């Protein structure tokens, strides 16, 4: 089974930046897409950004122009560069991967990393 581990969360002031990282580990799998989701306190989880193996990306309107998703396909890692952070960006950020293993298409989720934007 593929496992995901996020890192890079923490406390940052409004206007600051953070870079999140997610590593996918396992055996005999091939990644299809990787994405970042977030769940603000008391709210539903929402998609933030997604990237496929060709490098095509999509972003939520709320982060467009401020966040950048990137991937290192060879290392099975995905990153989220977050700039101009706002208090509304405060959330637990989750890494998601869709992958193939044993001819099956499966989803994996990380445990989440907390990002707090506050003065």
Short mmCIF file of C-alpha atoms in Angstrom, two decimals:
data_model
loop_
_atom_site.label_atom_id
_atom_site.label_comp_id
_atom_site.label_asym_id
_atom_site.label_seq_id
_atom_site.Cartn_x
_atom_site.Cartn_y
_atom_site.Cartn_z
CA UNK A 1 0.00 0.00 0.00
CA UNK A 2 1.14 3.53 -0.72
CA UNK A 3 1.66 5.78 2.27
CA UNK A 4 1.84 9.57 2.23
CA UNK A 5 3.58 11.82 4.72
CA UNK A 6 3.20 15.60 4.77
CA UNK A 7 5.60 18.04 6.33
CA UNK A 8 6.24 21.77 6.43
CA UNK A 9 3.25 23.07 8.33
CA UNK A 10 3.52 25.55 11.15
CA UNK A 11 2.70 29.03 12.36
CA UNK A 12 3.24 31.94 10.01
CA UNK A 13 2.21 35.59 10.00
CA UNK A 14 -0.18 36.99 7.39
CA UNK A 15 1.70 37.74 4.20
CA UNK A 16 4.28 35.09 4.94
CA UNK A 17 5.17 31.92 3.09
CA UNK A 18 5.37 28.21 3.75
CA UNK A 19 6.38 25.26 1.62
CA UNK A 20 4.67 21.94 2.20
CA UNK A 21 6.14 18.64 1.11
CA UNK A 22 4.59 15.22 0.65
CA UNK A 23 6.41 11.97 0.06
CA UNK A 24 4.77 8.85 -1.35
CA UNK A 25 6.34 5.57 -0.31
CA UNK A 26 5.61 1.97 -1.11
CA UNK A 27 6.47 -0.72 -3.59
CA UNK A 28 5.37 -1.53 -7.13
CA UNK A 29 3.17 1.48 -7.71
CA UNK A 30 2.86 4.24 -10.27
CA UNK A 31 1.48 7.68 -9.43
CA UNK A 32 -1.25 9.15 -11.60
CA UNK A 33 -2.00 12.47 -9.93
CA UNK A 34 -1.12 14.15 -6.66
CA UNK A 35 -3.04 16.89 -4.96
CA UNK A 36 -3.33 19.06 -1.90
CA UNK A 37 -6.54 19.44 0.04
CA UNK A 38 -7.24 21.44 3.16
CA UNK A 39 -9.81 21.47 5.92
CA UNK A 40 -10.25 24.75 7.81
CA UNK A 41 -11.52 24.56 11.39
CA UNK A 42 -15.20 23.67 11.40
CA UNK A 43 -15.41 23.40 7.62
CA UNK A 44 -15.41 20.69 4.97
CA UNK A 45 -12.30 19.49 3.21
CA UNK A 46 -11.66 21.25 -0.09
CA UNK A 47 -9.31 20.80 -3.00
CA UNK A 48 -6.46 23.30 -3.13
CA UNK A 49 -4.31 22.20 -6.05
CA UNK A 50 -3.74 19.16 -8.24
CA UNK A 51 -1.00 18.09 -10.61
CA UNK A 52 -0.76 15.17 -12.99
CA UNK A 53 2.31 13.42 -14.33
CA UNK A 54 2.45 15.65 -17.38
CA UNK A 55 2.69 18.70 -15.15
CA UNK A 56 -0.81 19.98 -15.80
CA UNK A 57 -2.17 21.82 -12.76
CA UNK A 58 -5.43 23.14 -11.39
CA UNK A 59 -6.02 25.43 -8.43
CA UNK A 60 -8.90 26.49 -6.27
CA UNK A 61 -9.98 30.05 -6.99
CA UNK A 62 -9.14 31.04 -3.42
CA UNK A 63 -5.43 30.23 -3.86
CA UNK A 64 -4.92 31.01 -7.55
CA UNK A 65 -1.91 33.25 -7.99
CA UNK A 66 -0.64 32.67 -4.46
CA UNK A 67 0.01 28.93 -4.28
CA UNK A 68 2.07 26.77 -6.62
CA UNK A 69 1.98 22.99 -6.78
CA UNK A 70 4.93 21.09 -8.18
CA UNK A 71 6.11 17.51 -8.30
CA UNK A 72 9.27 15.51 -8.54
CA UNK A 73 8.03 12.43 -10.36
CA UNK A 74 11.29 10.53 -10.00
CA UNK A 75 11.17 10.89 -6.21
CA UNK A 76 7.38 10.54 -5.85
CA UNK A 77 7.13 13.86 -4.06
CA UNK A 78 4.76 16.79 -4.38
CA UNK A 79 5.17 20.29 -3.00
CA UNK A 80 2.93 23.23 -2.29
CA UNK A 81 4.54 26.65 -2.19
CA UNK A 82 2.22 29.00 -0.34
CA UNK A 83 2.84 32.73 -0.60
CA UNK A 84 0.94 35.78 0.62
CA UNK A 85 -0.76 33.69 3.25
CA UNK A 86 -4.00 34.89 4.78
CA UNK A 87 -5.73 33.95 8.04
CA UNK A 88 -8.38 32.17 5.93
CA UNK A 89 -5.65 29.80 4.75
CA UNK A 90 -5.48 28.34 8.25
CA UNK A 91 -6.31 24.66 7.91
CA UNK A 92 -5.04 21.14 8.12
CA UNK A 93 -3.47 20.45 4.74
CA UNK A 94 -3.66 16.94 3.34
CA UNK A 95 -1.70 15.31 0.55
CA UNK A 96 -3.62 12.99 -1.77
CA UNK A 97 -2.35 10.63 -4.42
CA UNK A 98 -4.10 8.56 -7.02
CA UNK A 99 -1.96 5.64 -8.03
CA UNK A 100 -1.91 2.30 -9.80
CA UNK A 101 -0.93 -0.94 -8.11
CA UNK A 102 -1.71 -4.45 -9.27
CA UNK A 103 -3.84 -3.04 -12.10
CA UNK A 104 -6.01 -1.14 -9.64
CA UNK A 105 -6.50 2.61 -9.38
CA UNK A 106 -6.41 3.65 -5.74
CA UNK A 107 -6.36 6.78 -3.60
CA UNK A 108 -4.09 7.46 -0.66
CA UNK A 109 -4.26 10.24 1.91
CA UNK A 110 -1.70 11.65 4.26
CA UNK A 111 -2.27 12.34 7.93
CA UNK A 112 -2.32 16.10 7.45
CA UNK A 113 -0.13 18.98 8.55
CA UNK A 114 -1.47 22.05 10.33
CA UNK A 115 -0.93 25.50 8.86
CA UNK A 116 -1.84 28.42 11.11
CA UNK A 117 -1.76 31.96 9.72
CA UNK A 118 -2.00 34.44 12.55
CA UNK A 119 -0.35 37.53 13.99
#
